[in-house]
Amino acid sequence: MNILVTGGAGYIGSLTCVQLLAAGHTPILLDNLHNAKAAVVDRIAQISGTRPTFVRGDVRDRALLERLMREHSIDAVIHFAGLKAVGESVAQPLSYYDVNVHGTLVLLEAMRAAGVRTLVFSSSATVYAESDVMPLAEDAAKGPVNPYGRTKWMVEEILADAVQADPAWSLTALRYFNPVGAHPSGLMGEDPQGVPNNLMPFIAQVAVGRRERLSIFGDDYPTADGTGVRDYIHVMDLADGHVAALQHGHGRAGHHIFNLGNGQGISVRQMLSAFGLACGRDLPFTVAPRRAGDLAAYWADPTRAAQALGWRAHRDLAAMCADTWRWQSLNPLGYPEN
Ligand SMILES: NC(=O)c1ccc[n+]([C@@H]2O[C@H](COP(=O)([O-])OP(=O)(O)OC[C@H]3O[C@@H](n4cnc5c(N)ncnc54)[C@H](O)[C@@H]3O)[C@@H](O)[C@H]2O)c1
């Protein structure tokens, strides 16, 4: 299939392009490089032996989207493009609603005009409400607690309404838990601009000497070791989940929703010691107060994806750390500027 990949130069999008190429599909990347570097396309080419088409442009540019869909005979769209920093979404909510919600509406309109009816959308575990009942299955209560999470939930509701009105659509929402890791070659990985918002890239930057120490936000949560527990999923498993969801959704009309997670909780302390093993030294940390809005623990029930997609995450914590360390140590400053 010819797949338009919005946000295809980003962390998850670029690695999904590698797995799409490996599965025999043709990705066409659209990205405005707001949070990515064009050099990632060279790395995709190096790994895959094929250089995908890359177009620098905005997902809110309807004319561009329609032109790309027609020129490249697009069969389906995977929609990663968006803004993703929770804290920034609190400070700049209008930008988040514009890019994440309005951007998806423009994309859906362009798809309808071009006769493309299959979409896979990057949703998030942030759509779920706080809960003491774990793991989280797809029908767990919803209640996003910040503008970022609300944009994802709004888009999911828009997708549900669109399918209700026009059953020809095949619209899939994938709710990611916490993606980490890198391509096993060390050529591609997460390249956050500025101070990393997430645990794994922060630990990796401590390990490579870019940051002095990790701050653990709270060690008095009601968890086994007192630190926060999340469901970390290797980004290559996540990328494979997109290929599986695409193949499932293509030609199967309806609104499909899947959790993509490991099904296991890992604590901050467990992650830190596993990374220490991967990089060969104990990493410095301090314990800081809890951050407002952080939950103690949550993880996914990934059963539905296993049953419907035949997909399951199988890369373990050691692989997540070893692959991240290979990427970070070979590319201490991330992708080159060009
Ligand atoms: N990484 C996570 O922890 C996580 C978890 C759940 C969901 N998601 C979602 O998955 C998607 C991909 O996440 P990621 O971690 O790869 O982030 P990323 O920032 O690396 O990728 C997003 C890409 O979209 C591009 N982009 C932003 N605005 C755009 C616009 N208006 N037009 C075109 N391109 C634009 C950015 O330049 C970037 O390359 C996002 O929608 C994110 O919300 C991510």
Coordinates of C-alpha atoms and ligand atoms in Angstrom, one line a residue:
M1 CA 0.0 0.0 0.0
N2 CA 1.0 3.6 -0.5
I3 CA 0.8 5.2 3.0
L4 CA 0.8 8.9 3.8
V5 CA 2.6 9.2 7.1
T6 CA 1.9 12.6 8.7
G7 CA 4.6 13.4 11.4
G8 CA 6.7 10.8 9.6
A9 CA 10.0 12.5 10.6
G10 CA 9.1 12.3 14.3
Y11 CA 10.2 9.6 16.8
I12 CA 7.4 7.0 16.3
G13 CA 6.5 8.0 12.8
S14 CA 10.1 7.6 11.4
L15 CA 10.5 4.1 13.0
T16 CA 7.1 3.1 11.7
C17 CA 8.2 4.1 8.2
V18 CA 11.2 1.7 8.6
Q19 CA 8.8 -1.1 9.5
L20 CA 6.3 -0.2 6.7
L21 CA 9.2 -0.4 4.2
A22 CA 10.2 -3.8 5.7
A23 CA 6.6 -5.0 5.3
G24 CA 6.6 -4.0 1.6
H25 CA 4.6 -0.8 1.9
T26 CA 5.5 2.6 0.4
P27 CA 5.4 5.4 3.0
I28 CA 5.2 9.1 1.9
L29 CA 6.3 11.3 4.8
L30 CA 4.8 14.7 5.5
D31 CA 6.2 16.7 8.4
N32 CA 6.7 20.4 9.0
L33 CA 9.9 19.7 11.1
H34 CA 8.5 21.5 14.1
N35 CA 9.9 18.7 16.3
A36 CA 12.1 16.8 13.9
K37 CA 15.2 17.0 11.7
A38 CA 15.3 16.1 8.0
A39 CA 18.4 14.0 8.6
V40 CA 16.1 11.3 9.8
V41 CA 15.2 10.5 6.2
D42 CA 18.9 9.6 5.5
R43 CA 18.8 7.2 8.4
I44 CA 15.6 5.6 7.1
A45 CA 17.3 5.2 3.7
Q46 CA 20.4 3.7 5.3
I47 CA 18.5 1.1 7.3
S48 CA 15.9 0.3 4.6
G49 CA 17.9 0.6 1.4
T50 CA 15.1 2.8 0.0
R51 CA 14.8 6.5 0.4
P52 CA 11.1 7.4 1.0
T53 CA 9.6 10.5 -0.4
F54 CA 9.7 13.3 2.2
V55 CA 7.6 16.5 1.9
R56 CA 8.0 19.4 4.3
G57 CA 4.6 20.7 4.9
D58 CA 1.8 21.3 7.4
V59 CA -1.0 18.8 8.2
R60 CA -3.4 21.8 8.2
D61 CA -2.7 22.6 4.6
R62 CA -5.6 20.9 2.9
A63 CA -4.6 21.6 -0.7
L64 CA -1.2 20.1 -0.1
L65 CA -2.8 17.0 1.5
E66 CA -5.2 16.4 -1.4
R67 CA -2.4 16.9 -3.9
L68 CA -0.2 14.3 -2.1
M69 CA -3.0 11.8 -1.8
R70 CA -3.8 12.1 -5.6
E71 CA -0.2 12.2 -6.8
H72 CA 1.0 9.2 -4.8
S73 CA -2.2 7.2 -5.1
I74 CA -2.5 7.0 -1.4
D75 CA -4.4 4.0 0.0
A76 CA -4.3 4.9 3.7
V77 CA -3.0 7.5 6.2
I78 CA -1.2 7.1 9.5
H79 CA -1.5 10.3 11.4
F80 CA 1.3 11.0 13.9
A81 CA 1.6 14.8 13.3
G82 CA 0.8 16.7 16.5
L83 CA 2.1 18.4 19.5
K84 CA 2.7 16.2 22.5
A85 CA 4.1 17.9 25.6
V86 CA 1.6 17.8 28.4
G87 CA 3.1 20.8 30.3
E88 CA 3.2 23.0 27.1
S89 CA -0.4 22.1 26.4
V90 CA -1.4 23.6 29.7
A91 CA 0.5 26.8 28.8
Q92 CA -0.5 26.9 25.1
P93 CA -3.9 25.1 24.8
L94 CA -5.0 26.9 21.7
S95 CA -1.9 25.7 19.7
Y96 CA -2.7 22.2 20.9
Y97 CA -6.4 22.3 19.8
D98 CA -5.3 23.9 16.5
V99 CA -2.7 21.4 15.5
N100 CA -4.1 18.3 17.1
V101 CA -7.9 18.7 16.6
H102 CA -8.2 21.2 13.7
G103 CA -5.2 19.4 11.9
T104 CA -7.1 16.1 12.1
L105 CA -10.3 17.7 10.7
V106 CA -8.4 19.1 7.8
L107 CA -6.9 15.7 7.2
L108 CA -10.2 14.0 7.3
E109 CA -11.7 16.5 4.8
A110 CA -8.8 16.0 2.4
M111 CA -9.1 12.2 2.7
R112 CA -12.8 12.3 1.9
A113 CA -12.2 14.6 -1.1
A114 CA -9.4 12.3 -2.4
G115 CA -11.4 9.1 -1.7
V116 CA -9.0 7.8 0.9
R117 CA -11.0 6.1 3.7
T118 CA -8.5 4.3 5.9
L119 CA -6.8 6.2 8.8
V120 CA -4.7 5.1 11.8
F121 CA -4.5 7.7 14.4
S122 CA -2.0 8.2 17.3
S123 CA -4.1 8.4 20.4
S124 CA -2.8 8.1 24.0
A125 CA -3.3 6.5 27.3
T126 CA -3.9 10.0 28.6
V127 CA -7.5 9.7 27.4
Y128 CA -8.2 7.4 30.4
A129 CA -9.5 8.7 33.8
E130 CA -7.5 8.2 36.9
S131 CA -8.4 4.7 38.3
D132 CA -7.4 2.3 41.0
V133 CA -8.4 -0.6 38.8
M134 CA -5.6 -1.9 36.6
P135 CA -4.9 -2.9 33.9
L136 CA -6.7 -0.4 31.7
A137 CA -8.8 -2.0 29.0
E138 CA -10.2 0.0 26.1
D139 CA -13.6 0.4 27.8
A140 CA -12.2 1.9 31.0
A141 CA -13.6 5.3 32.0
K142 CA -12.3 8.3 30.1
G143 CA -11.3 11.5 31.7
P144 CA -8.2 13.3 30.3
V145 CA -6.8 15.8 32.9
N146 CA -4.9 18.2 30.6
P147 CA -5.4 19.9 27.2
Y148 CA -3.1 17.5 25.4
G149 CA -5.2 14.5 26.6
R150 CA -8.4 16.3 25.7
T151 CA -7.2 16.9 22.2
K152 CA -6.7 13.1 21.8
W153 CA -10.1 12.3 23.3
M154 CA -11.8 14.9 21.1
V155 CA -10.3 13.4 18.0
E156 CA -11.4 10.0 19.0
E157 CA -14.9 11.3 19.4
I158 CA -14.7 13.0 16.0
L159 CA -13.7 9.7 14.5
A160 CA -16.6 7.9 16.2
D161 CA -19.1 10.5 14.8
A162 CA -17.5 10.4 11.3
V163 CA -17.9 6.6 11.1
Q164 CA -21.5 6.8 12.5
A165 CA -22.4 9.3 9.7
D166 CA -20.5 7.5 6.9
P167 CA -19.9 3.7 7.5
A168 CA -17.4 3.7 4.5
W169 CA -14.7 5.0 6.8
S170 CA -12.2 2.7 8.5
L171 CA -10.8 4.8 11.4
T172 CA -8.5 3.3 13.9
A173 CA -7.3 4.9 17.2
L174 CA -4.2 3.4 18.8
R175 CA -3.8 4.4 22.4
Y176 CA -0.1 4.3 23.1
F177 CA 1.3 3.8 26.6
N178 CA 4.9 5.0 27.1
P179 CA 7.0 4.5 24.0
V180 CA 10.8 4.1 24.6
G181 CA 13.8 2.5 22.9
A182 CA 15.4 3.0 19.5
H183 CA 16.2 1.1 16.3
P184 CA 18.6 -1.8 17.2
S185 CA 21.1 -0.5 14.7
G186 CA 21.6 2.7 16.9
L187 CA 20.9 4.8 13.8
M188 CA 17.4 6.1 14.8
G189 CA 15.9 7.0 18.1
E190 CA 14.2 9.7 20.1
D191 CA 15.8 13.2 19.7
P192 CA 14.0 15.5 22.1
Q193 CA 14.6 19.2 21.6
G194 CA 15.4 21.0 24.9
V195 CA 15.0 19.3 28.2
P196 CA 13.3 15.9 27.8
N197 CA 9.8 15.7 29.2
N198 CA 10.0 11.9 29.6
L199 CA 11.9 9.6 31.8
M200 CA 13.9 7.4 29.3
P201 CA 15.4 10.2 27.2
F202 CA 16.3 12.0 30.4
I203 CA 18.1 9.0 31.8
A204 CA 19.8 8.5 28.5
Q205 CA 21.1 12.1 28.5
V206 CA 22.4 11.6 32.1
A207 CA 24.2 8.4 30.9
V208 CA 25.9 10.2 28.0
G209 CA 26.9 13.2 30.2
R210 CA 24.5 15.8 28.9
R211 CA 22.7 16.1 32.2
E212 CA 24.1 15.8 35.7
R213 CA 21.5 13.6 37.4
L214 CA 18.0 12.3 37.2
S215 CA 15.3 13.8 39.4
I216 CA 12.9 11.2 40.6
F217 CA 9.6 13.0 41.2
G218 CA 8.2 11.3 44.3
D219 CA 9.3 8.1 46.0
D220 CA 6.3 8.0 48.4
Y221 CA 3.7 6.7 45.9
P222 CA 1.7 3.6 47.0
T223 CA 3.8 1.3 44.7
A224 CA 6.3 -1.5 45.5
D225 CA 9.3 0.8 45.6
G226 CA 7.5 4.1 46.1
T227 CA 8.2 5.5 42.6
G228 CA 5.8 5.9 39.7
V229 CA 4.9 2.9 37.6
R230 CA 4.2 3.1 33.9
D231 CA 3.7 0.7 31.0
Y232 CA 6.8 1.1 28.8
I233 CA 6.6 -0.2 25.2
H234 CA 9.6 -0.6 22.9
V235 CA 9.1 1.8 19.9
M236 CA 9.8 -1.1 17.5
D237 CA 6.9 -3.1 18.9
L238 CA 4.8 0.1 18.6
A239 CA 5.9 0.5 15.0
D240 CA 4.9 -3.1 14.3
G241 CA 1.6 -2.4 16.0
H242 CA 0.9 0.2 13.3
V243 CA 1.7 -2.1 10.5
A244 CA -0.7 -4.7 12.0
A245 CA -3.4 -2.0 12.6
L246 CA -3.1 -0.8 9.1
Q247 CA -3.5 -4.2 7.6
H248 CA -6.4 -4.9 9.9
G249 CA -8.1 -1.6 9.1
H250 CA -7.7 -1.6 5.3
G251 CA -10.9 -2.8 3.8
R252 CA -12.5 -3.2 7.2
A253 CA -14.9 -0.3 7.7
G254 CA -15.7 0.9 11.2
H255 CA -14.2 2.6 14.2
H256 CA -11.5 0.5 15.7
I257 CA -9.7 1.2 19.1
F258 CA -6.7 -0.6 20.5
N259 CA -4.4 -0.2 23.4
L260 CA -0.8 -0.6 22.4
G261 CA 1.2 -1.4 25.6
N262 CA 3.2 -4.1 27.2
G263 CA 0.7 -5.0 29.8
Q264 CA 3.2 -4.7 32.6
G265 CA 4.1 -1.8 35.0
I266 CA 7.7 -0.8 35.4
S267 CA 8.8 1.7 38.1
V268 CA 11.2 4.6 37.8
R269 CA 13.7 2.9 40.0
Q270 CA 13.5 -0.3 37.9
M271 CA 14.0 1.7 34.7
L272 CA 17.0 3.5 36.2
S273 CA 18.8 0.3 37.4
A274 CA 18.1 -1.5 34.1
F275 CA 19.6 1.4 32.2
G276 CA 22.6 1.3 34.6
L277 CA 23.2 -2.3 33.5
A278 CA 22.9 -1.3 29.8
C279 CA 25.4 1.5 30.0
G280 CA 27.7 -0.1 32.6
R281 CA 27.5 2.3 35.5
D282 CA 25.1 3.4 38.2
L283 CA 23.5 6.7 37.3
P284 CA 23.2 9.6 39.7
F285 CA 19.8 10.7 40.9
T286 CA 18.0 12.8 43.5
V287 CA 14.5 12.4 44.9
A288 CA 12.4 15.5 44.2
P289 CA 8.8 16.3 45.3
R290 CA 5.9 14.7 43.3
R291 CA 4.9 16.6 40.2
A292 CA 1.3 17.9 40.1
G293 CA -0.9 15.8 38.0
D294 CA 1.3 12.6 38.0
L295 CA -0.5 9.4 38.7
A296 CA 1.0 6.7 40.9
A297 CA 0.6 3.7 38.5
Y298 CA -1.1 2.6 35.3
W299 CA -0.6 0.0 32.7
A300 CA -2.5 -1.4 29.7
D301 CA -4.6 -4.5 29.1
P302 CA -3.4 -5.2 25.5
T303 CA -5.6 -8.3 25.0
R304 CA -7.8 -6.7 22.3
A305 CA -4.9 -6.0 20.1
A306 CA -3.5 -9.5 20.6
Q307 CA -6.8 -11.0 19.6
A308 CA -7.8 -8.7 16.7
L309 CA -4.4 -7.8 15.3
G310 CA -2.3 -10.8 16.2
W311 CA 0.1 -8.2 17.7
R312 CA 1.9 -8.3 21.0
A313 CA 4.8 -6.4 22.4
H314 CA 7.7 -8.8 22.9
R315 CA 10.9 -6.6 23.4
D316 CA 11.8 -6.5 27.1
L317 CA 13.1 -3.9 29.5
A318 CA 16.7 -4.9 28.8
A319 CA 16.2 -4.4 25.0
M320 CA 14.5 -1.0 25.6
C321 CA 17.6 0.2 27.6
A322 CA 20.3 -1.4 25.4
D323 CA 18.8 0.0 22.2
T324 CA 18.3 3.5 23.7
W325 CA 21.9 3.4 25.0
R326 CA 23.3 2.4 21.6
W327 CA 21.4 5.2 19.9
Q328 CA 22.3 7.8 22.6
S329 CA 26.0 6.9 22.8
L330 CA 26.4 6.8 19.0
N331 CA 24.5 10.1 18.6
P332 CA 25.0 12.1 21.8
L333 CA 23.4 15.2 20.3
G334 CA 20.7 13.4 18.4
Y335 CA 20.4 13.7 14.6
P336 CA 22.7 16.1 12.8
E337 CA 21.3 19.5 11.8
N338 CA 21.2 20.0 8.0
Ligands
LIG1 N1 5.9 9.7 22.5 C1 4.9 9.5 23.3 O1 5.1 9.3 24.6 C2 3.4 9.4 22.8 C3 2.5 8.8 23.6 C4 1.1 8.8 23.2 C5 0.8 9.3 22.0 N2 1.8 10.0 21.2 C6 1.4 10.6 20.0 O2 2.1 10.0 18.9 C7 2.3 10.9 17.9 C8 3.8 10.9 17.5 O3 4.6 11.1 18.7 P1 6.1 11.2 18.7 O4 6.6 10.8 20.1 O5 6.7 10.5 17.5 O6 6.3 12.8 18.6 P2 7.2 13.7 17.6 O7 7.1 15.1 18.1 O8 8.6 13.1 17.5 O9 6.5 13.5 16.3 C9 5.4 14.3 15.8 C10 5.8 14.9 14.5 O10 4.8 15.7 14.0 C11 5.4 16.9 13.4 N3 4.4 17.9 13.4 C12 4.0 18.7 14.4 N4 3.1 19.6 14.0 C13 2.9 19.4 12.7 C14 2.1 20.0 11.7 N5 1.2 21.0 12.0 N6 2.2 19.5 10.4 C15 3.0 18.5 10.1 N7 3.8 17.9 11.0 C16 3.7 18.3 12.3 C17 6.6 17.1 14.2 O11 7.6 17.9 13.5 C18 7.1 15.7 14.6 O12 8.1 15.3 13.7 C19 1.9 12.3 18.4 O13 0.6 12.5 17.9 C20 1.8 12.1 19.9 O14 0.8 12.9 20.5 C21 3.1 10.0 21.6

